[in-house]
Short mmCIF file of C-alpha atoms in Angstrom, two decimals:
data_model
loop_
_atom_site.label_atom_id
_atom_site.label_comp_id
_atom_site.label_asym_id
_atom_site.label_seq_id
_atom_site.Cartn_x
_atom_site.Cartn_y
_atom_site.Cartn_z
CA MET A 39 0.48 54.27 9.27
CA MET A 40 3.24 52.25 10.63
CA PHE A 41 0.59 49.92 12.08
CA LEU A 42 -1.06 49.61 8.61
CA THR A 43 2.14 48.81 6.80
CA SER A 44 3.19 46.28 9.30
CA ARG A 45 -0.22 44.70 9.05
CA LEU A 46 0.17 44.82 5.32
CA PHE A 47 3.49 43.14 5.33
CA THR A 48 2.29 40.51 7.80
CA SER A 49 -0.60 39.71 5.54
CA ILE A 50 1.61 39.46 2.41
CA ALA A 51 4.00 37.29 4.35
CA ALA A 52 1.11 35.15 5.66
CA LYS A 53 -0.28 34.77 2.12
CA ARG A 54 3.11 33.61 0.91
CA ALA A 55 3.55 31.21 3.72
CA PHE A 56 0.03 29.92 3.07
CA SER A 57 0.60 29.37 -0.63
CA THR A 58 3.75 27.35 0.01
CA SER A 59 2.19 25.41 2.90
CA ALA A 60 -1.09 24.93 1.01
CA ALA A 61 0.80 22.77 -1.42
CA ASN A 62 2.02 20.69 1.46
CA LEU A 63 -1.34 20.25 3.13
CA SER A 64 -2.12 16.53 2.94
CA LYS A 65 -5.36 14.87 3.97
CA VAL A 66 -4.92 11.20 4.28
CA ALA A 67 -8.00 8.97 4.41
CA VAL A 68 -7.95 5.45 5.89
CA LEU A 69 -10.90 3.27 4.89
CA GLY A 70 -11.34 0.47 7.25
CA ALA A 71 -9.80 2.47 10.12
CA SER A 72 -11.34 0.64 12.99
CA GLY A 73 -10.11 -2.80 12.15
CA GLY A 74 -6.98 -4.89 13.02
CA ILE A 75 -4.78 -3.19 10.47
CA GLY A 76 -6.66 0.13 10.37
CA GLN A 77 -6.02 1.19 14.01
CA PRO A 78 -2.22 0.60 14.24
CA LEU A 79 -1.88 2.01 10.61
CA SER A 80 -3.80 5.19 11.67
CA LEU A 81 -1.65 5.49 14.79
CA LEU A 82 1.51 5.28 12.63
CA LEU A 83 0.14 7.90 10.21
CA LYS A 84 -0.70 10.21 13.14
CA GLU A 85 3.08 10.32 13.73
CA ASN A 86 3.82 11.25 10.07
CA PRO A 87 4.86 14.97 9.76
CA HIS A 88 3.49 15.11 6.18
CA VAL A 89 -0.09 14.36 7.24
CA THR A 90 -2.11 17.38 8.19
CA HIS A 91 -5.55 15.72 8.37
CA LEU A 92 -6.07 12.13 9.17
CA SER A 93 -9.58 11.16 8.04
CA LEU A 94 -10.84 7.77 9.39
CA TYR A 95 -13.69 5.85 7.96
CA ASP A 96 -15.24 2.48 8.83
CA ILE A 97 -18.74 1.04 9.39
CA VAL A 98 -18.35 1.23 13.27
CA ASN A 99 -16.27 2.67 16.04
CA THR A 100 -14.42 5.25 13.97
CA PRO A 101 -15.48 8.24 16.08
CA GLY A 102 -13.90 6.54 19.16
CA VAL A 103 -10.70 5.67 17.32
CA ALA A 104 -10.48 9.22 16.05
CA ALA A 105 -11.11 10.80 19.43
CA ASP A 106 -8.38 8.60 20.97
CA LEU A 107 -5.74 9.41 18.29
CA SER A 108 -6.71 13.13 18.21
CA HIS A 109 -5.07 13.53 21.72
CA ILE A 110 -1.65 12.67 20.30
CA ASN A 111 0.42 15.85 20.15
CA THR A 112 1.41 15.85 16.52
CA ASN A 113 0.34 18.48 13.99
CA SER A 114 -2.56 16.76 12.31
CA LYS A 115 -6.31 16.93 13.03
CA VAL A 116 -8.16 13.68 13.12
CA THR A 117 -11.79 13.07 12.24
CA GLY A 118 -13.86 9.97 12.37
CA HIS A 119 -16.62 8.95 9.97
CA THR A 120 -19.22 6.27 9.64
CA PRO A 121 -21.76 5.65 6.91
CA GLU A 122 -24.27 7.98 8.55
CA ASN A 123 -24.61 11.56 7.29
CA ASP A 124 -22.66 10.86 4.09
CA GLY A 125 -19.65 9.92 6.11
CA LEU A 126 -17.78 8.22 3.27
CA LYS A 127 -18.16 11.36 1.12
CA THR A 128 -16.89 13.55 3.96
CA ALA A 129 -14.02 11.20 4.66
CA LEU A 130 -12.80 11.24 1.10
CA GLU A 131 -13.37 14.80 -0.18
CA GLY A 132 -10.03 16.54 -0.68
CA ALA A 133 -8.03 13.53 0.23
CA HIS A 134 -4.43 13.39 -1.19
CA VAL A 135 -3.78 9.76 -0.21
CA VAL A 136 -6.37 7.08 0.49
CA VAL A 137 -5.12 3.92 2.25
CA ILE A 138 -7.49 0.93 2.05
CA PRO A 139 -7.16 -1.83 4.67
CA ALA A 140 -10.94 -2.48 4.65
CA GLY A 141 -12.37 -5.99 4.47
CA VAL A 142 -12.20 -9.16 6.38
CA PRO A 143 -8.93 -10.84 7.44
CA ARG A 144 -8.03 -14.39 6.54
CA LYS A 145 -9.00 -17.09 9.10
CA PRO A 146 -7.64 -20.50 9.42
CA GLY A 147 -9.15 -22.89 6.83
CA MET A 148 -10.35 -19.85 4.70
CA THR A 149 -9.42 -20.09 1.14
CA ARG A 150 -8.49 -17.08 -1.00
CA ASP A 151 -11.83 -17.56 -2.78
CA ASP A 152 -13.73 -17.18 0.42
CA LEU A 153 -11.71 -14.00 1.09
CA PHE A 154 -12.33 -12.71 -2.40
CA ASN A 155 -16.10 -13.23 -2.22
CA THR A 156 -16.33 -10.90 0.82
CA ASN A 157 -13.67 -8.36 0.12
CA ALA A 158 -14.29 -7.90 -3.64
CA GLY A 159 -17.66 -6.12 -3.11
CA ILE A 160 -16.25 -3.96 -0.32
CA VAL A 161 -13.33 -2.78 -2.44
CA ARG A 162 -15.57 -2.05 -5.55
CA ASP A 163 -17.92 0.13 -3.35
CA LEU A 164 -15.08 2.04 -1.92
CA ALA A 165 -13.54 2.61 -5.31
CA THR A 166 -16.95 3.81 -6.58
CA ALA A 167 -16.99 6.42 -3.90
CA ALA A 168 -13.35 7.34 -4.38
CA ALA A 169 -13.95 7.88 -8.16
CA LYS A 170 -16.70 10.24 -7.21
CA TYR A 171 -15.22 12.22 -4.32
CA CYS A 172 -11.35 12.17 -4.71
CA PRO A 173 -10.62 10.97 -8.23
CA ASP A 174 -7.10 12.52 -8.17
CA ALA A 175 -5.97 10.89 -4.96
CA HIS A 176 -3.19 8.26 -4.66
CA PHE A 177 -4.90 5.00 -3.79
CA LEU A 178 -3.01 2.40 -1.63
CA VAL A 179 -4.84 -0.97 -1.70
CA ILE A 180 -4.11 -3.22 1.23
CA SER A 181 -7.38 -5.27 1.22
CA ASN A 182 -6.57 -8.84 0.33
CA PRO A 183 -6.34 -10.63 -2.14
CA VAL A 184 -4.27 -7.76 -3.50
CA ASN A 185 -3.61 -9.56 -6.89
CA SER A 186 -7.40 -9.28 -7.49
CA THR A 187 -8.48 -6.11 -5.51
CA VAL A 188 -6.05 -3.87 -7.41
CA PRO A 189 -7.65 -4.85 -10.70
CA ILE A 190 -11.12 -4.40 -9.17
CA PHE A 191 -10.14 -0.96 -8.03
CA ALA A 192 -8.73 -0.07 -11.43
CA GLU A 193 -11.80 -1.31 -13.43
CA THR A 194 -14.08 0.59 -11.10
CA LEU A 195 -12.08 3.83 -11.64
CA LYS A 196 -12.06 3.09 -15.49
CA LYS A 197 -15.77 2.84 -15.46
CA ALA A 198 -15.97 6.25 -13.92
CA GLY A 199 -13.48 7.53 -16.45
CA VAL A 200 -10.91 8.66 -13.83
CA PHE A 201 -8.36 5.83 -13.80
CA ASN A 202 -4.77 7.02 -13.43
CA PRO A 203 -2.33 4.12 -13.38
CA LYS A 204 0.35 6.26 -11.76
CA ARG A 205 -1.75 6.66 -8.70
CA LEU A 206 -3.00 3.16 -7.96
CA TYR A 207 -0.68 1.03 -5.76
CA GLY A 208 -1.20 -2.55 -4.50
CA VAL A 209 0.77 -2.49 -1.14
CA THR A 210 3.28 -5.34 -1.28
CA THR A 211 5.64 -3.71 1.18
CA LEU A 212 5.14 -6.47 3.78
CA ASP A 213 6.93 -9.01 1.52
CA VAL A 214 10.09 -7.05 1.49
CA VAL A 215 9.83 -6.17 5.15
CA ARG A 216 9.48 -9.94 5.95
CA ALA A 217 12.23 -10.81 3.51
CA SER A 218 14.63 -8.41 5.05
CA ARG A 219 13.85 -9.67 8.63
CA PHE A 220 14.00 -13.34 7.72
CA VAL A 221 17.29 -13.12 5.88
CA ALA A 222 18.74 -11.01 8.68
CA GLU A 223 17.79 -13.69 11.22
CA ILE A 224 19.39 -16.59 9.23
CA LYS A 225 22.60 -14.62 8.50
CA ASN A 226 22.84 -12.76 11.86
CA LEU A 227 22.71 -9.34 10.30
CA ASP A 228 20.90 -6.03 11.12
CA PRO A 229 17.70 -5.96 8.93
CA LYS A 230 18.47 -2.27 8.08
CA ASP A 231 21.41 -3.54 6.15
CA VAL A 232 19.50 -6.16 4.24
CA LYS A 233 17.50 -5.12 1.20
CA VAL A 234 15.63 -7.86 -0.59
CA THR A 235 13.78 -7.14 -3.88
CA VAL A 236 10.65 -9.07 -4.01
CA VAL A 237 8.60 -9.23 -7.26
CA GLY A 238 5.43 -10.72 -8.61
CA GLY A 239 2.22 -10.46 -6.60
CA HIS A 240 1.16 -10.60 -3.01
CA SER A 241 0.13 -14.19 -2.16
CA GLY A 242 1.81 -17.54 -1.97
CA VAL A 243 3.68 -18.57 -5.10
CA THR A 244 3.12 -15.20 -6.74
CA ILE A 245 5.63 -13.73 -4.22
CA VAL A 246 9.12 -14.09 -5.73
CA PRO A 247 12.08 -13.00 -3.58
CA LEU A 248 15.12 -12.27 -5.67
CA LEU A 249 17.70 -13.42 -3.16
CA SER A 250 20.41 -13.64 -5.82
CA GLN A 251 20.43 -9.79 -5.97
CA THR A 252 21.19 -9.32 -2.27
CA GLY A 253 24.93 -9.98 -2.68
CA ILE A 254 24.66 -12.58 0.11
CA GLU A 255 25.55 -16.30 -0.36
CA PHE A 256 22.82 -18.88 0.34
CA THR A 257 22.91 -22.61 0.29
CA LYS A 258 20.16 -24.42 -1.69
CA GLU A 259 18.57 -25.36 1.64
CA GLU A 260 18.63 -21.77 2.81
CA LEU A 261 17.02 -20.64 -0.46
CA ASP A 262 14.22 -23.08 -0.19
CA THR A 263 13.51 -22.29 3.46
CA LEU A 264 13.67 -18.59 2.92
CA THR A 265 11.61 -18.49 -0.23
CA HIS A 266 8.81 -20.61 1.33
CA ARG A 267 8.85 -18.51 4.53
CA ILE A 268 8.65 -15.18 2.54
CA GLN A 269 5.89 -16.59 0.34
CA PHE A 270 3.86 -18.05 3.22
CA GLY A 271 4.76 -15.79 6.16
CA GLY A 272 1.18 -14.75 6.45
CA ASP A 273 0.12 -18.34 7.28
CA GLU A 274 2.67 -18.32 10.22
CA VAL A 275 0.75 -15.48 11.78
CA VAL A 276 -2.73 -16.82 10.99
CA LYS A 277 -1.72 -20.07 12.70
CA ALA A 278 -0.11 -18.33 15.66
CA LYS A 279 -3.16 -16.20 16.32
CA ASN A 280 -5.21 -19.31 16.49
CA GLY A 281 -8.27 -18.12 14.64
CA THR A 282 -8.35 -14.61 15.90
CA GLY A 283 -6.99 -12.94 12.81
CA SER A 284 -4.08 -12.50 10.45
CA ALA A 285 -1.00 -10.25 10.08
CA THR A 286 -2.22 -6.81 11.28
CA LEU A 287 0.60 -5.06 13.13
CA SER A 288 3.30 -5.94 10.54
CA MET A 289 0.89 -5.12 7.82
CA ALA A 290 0.18 -1.70 9.36
CA TYR A 291 3.83 -1.00 9.65
CA ALA A 292 4.38 -1.92 5.96
CA GLY A 293 1.28 0.09 4.91
CA ALA A 294 2.48 3.22 6.83
CA ARG A 295 5.96 2.77 5.25
CA MET A 296 4.36 2.80 1.71
CA ALA A 297 2.08 5.75 2.62
CA ASN A 298 5.08 7.64 3.78
CA ALA A 299 6.98 6.91 0.57
CA VAL A 300 4.04 8.36 -1.52
CA LEU A 301 3.88 11.33 0.82
CA GLU A 302 7.63 11.97 0.80
CA ALA A 303 7.66 11.96 -3.04
CA THR A 304 4.39 13.91 -3.73
CA VAL A 305 4.37 16.36 -0.79
CA GLY A 306 7.84 16.41 0.72
CA GLY A 307 9.61 16.90 -2.60
CA LYS A 308 12.02 13.95 -1.99
CA LYS A 309 13.75 12.55 -4.99
CA GLY A 310 14.64 8.97 -5.69
CA VAL A 311 11.84 7.37 -3.59
CA VAL A 312 11.88 3.64 -4.42
CA GLU A 313 9.50 1.04 -2.99
CA PRO A 314 7.98 -2.15 -4.29
CA SER A 315 4.32 -1.99 -5.43
CA PHE A 316 1.74 -4.10 -7.46
CA VAL A 317 0.92 -1.60 -10.25
CA LYS A 318 -0.12 -1.50 -13.83
CA SER A 319 3.05 -2.66 -15.49
CA ASP A 320 4.65 -3.69 -18.79
CA VAL A 321 7.20 -5.95 -17.18
CA PHE A 322 5.13 -9.14 -18.08
CA ALA A 323 2.40 -7.57 -20.14
CA LYS A 324 3.43 -9.71 -23.06
CA GLU A 325 2.52 -12.81 -21.00
CA GLY A 326 -0.92 -11.32 -20.30
CA VAL A 327 0.01 -10.06 -16.78
CA GLU A 328 -1.35 -6.54 -16.62
CA TYR A 329 -0.28 -5.79 -13.03
CA PHE A 330 2.97 -6.80 -11.43
CA SER A 331 4.93 -5.87 -8.44
CA THR A 332 8.54 -4.63 -8.96
CA ASN A 333 10.46 -1.71 -7.45
CA ILE A 334 8.98 1.54 -8.56
CA GLU A 335 10.25 5.04 -8.40
CA ILE A 336 7.71 7.50 -7.07
CA GLY A 337 7.73 11.13 -8.23
CA PRO A 338 5.49 14.19 -7.65
CA GLU A 339 2.65 12.76 -9.84
CA GLY A 340 2.97 9.17 -8.52
CA VAL A 341 4.54 6.14 -10.32
CA GLU A 342 7.41 7.71 -12.24
CA LYS A 343 9.42 4.72 -13.31
CA ILE A 344 8.85 0.99 -13.09
CA HIS A 345 12.09 -0.97 -12.55
CA GLU A 346 12.86 -4.00 -14.69
CA ILE A 347 13.81 -7.24 -12.90
CA ASP A 348 17.55 -7.32 -14.12
CA GLU A 349 19.73 -10.38 -13.80
CA ILE A 350 18.14 -13.27 -11.90
CA SER A 351 19.18 -16.84 -11.13
CA ASP A 352 17.66 -20.04 -12.68
CA TYR A 353 16.06 -20.72 -9.42
CA GLU A 354 14.19 -17.40 -9.55
CA LYS A 355 13.27 -17.83 -13.22
CA ASP A 356 11.55 -21.01 -12.19
CA LEU A 357 9.71 -19.23 -9.36
CA ILE A 358 8.57 -16.55 -11.80
CA SER A 359 7.31 -19.23 -14.33
CA LYS A 360 5.16 -20.58 -11.43
CA ALA A 361 3.89 -17.12 -10.49
CA ILE A 362 2.78 -15.99 -13.92
CA PRO A 363 -0.25 -18.32 -14.46
CA GLU A 364 -1.40 -17.71 -10.90
CA LEU A 365 -1.13 -13.91 -11.48
CA GLN A 366 -3.07 -14.26 -14.74
CA LYS A 367 -5.90 -16.04 -12.97
CA ASN A 368 -6.04 -13.61 -10.05
CA ILE A 369 -6.06 -10.53 -12.26
CA THR A 370 -8.66 -11.89 -14.61
CA LYS A 371 -10.87 -12.74 -11.70
CA GLY A 372 -10.62 -9.13 -10.40
CA ASN A 373 -11.31 -7.72 -13.83
CA ASN A 374 -14.37 -9.96 -14.39
CA PHE A 375 -15.85 -9.07 -11.13
CA VAL A 376 -16.43 -5.48 -12.22
CA GLN A 377 -17.54 -6.32 -15.76
#
């Protein structure tokens, strides 16, 4: 009798524990996991305590990457999938977060149009699968050009009738990571104490650092140098890598930071999680800009609050006026690709 009751209690306790932990089970899929961003991003996600199943997909090499990562002694299982045997379906089913670094990187001499022509189709096809196999997931788009790939992803989800604007994020985190580092270097500070809000989009002149909001004084020369460096930091890396690729390690770091923010808010129950992201937004909707990156607050269901821009300098107003037409073009291009 004693044995039975103790077994009964154990099973009730186990059921309770399971029901609470079931809510915290999070499968995270990385699409493009074998690439330059995908591998270090997957490594960083293997360290994340909120991830219980890391599901890796790419057209080649994913079983090897998965086998390698699966030996790391953190509490998540790792699976690797390729297109064979419905691999994309298996990779996506039940995913809570899907991070998408898939596509080709920018090489020297490559225009954004060249990049668009290759990556647009890849992103559309992945979005089509995501709409089918995990329509309720949180989608983090890293594939460039983000200003166009986010609209492509959104339009594809809309076609399938499953678009939820609260759960689609263009990852612009690298812009604030760079801004923090570059300002800290010029001013001899620790980057952890330097928070720079960056708004707009995720390429060139669409990247608008709001340095006036940092509380730090800058000369006009510093403003020009920093603004240009934050906007075109990617080019520095492309040049330094001398034709072998673009920013992959810093991008993986930024992507993992954004994925962690979404996991902390949706799985970890953390309140007040704020990160920048290129999302469907009303901030410049009147100007015909449907997606815009500002700081967003992430809650249990995804995007909970989109922050306004607040007070900015004339210098920054000028930068925004240059960003708007470019954003309009990029977004329209993405939307038209799916029509």
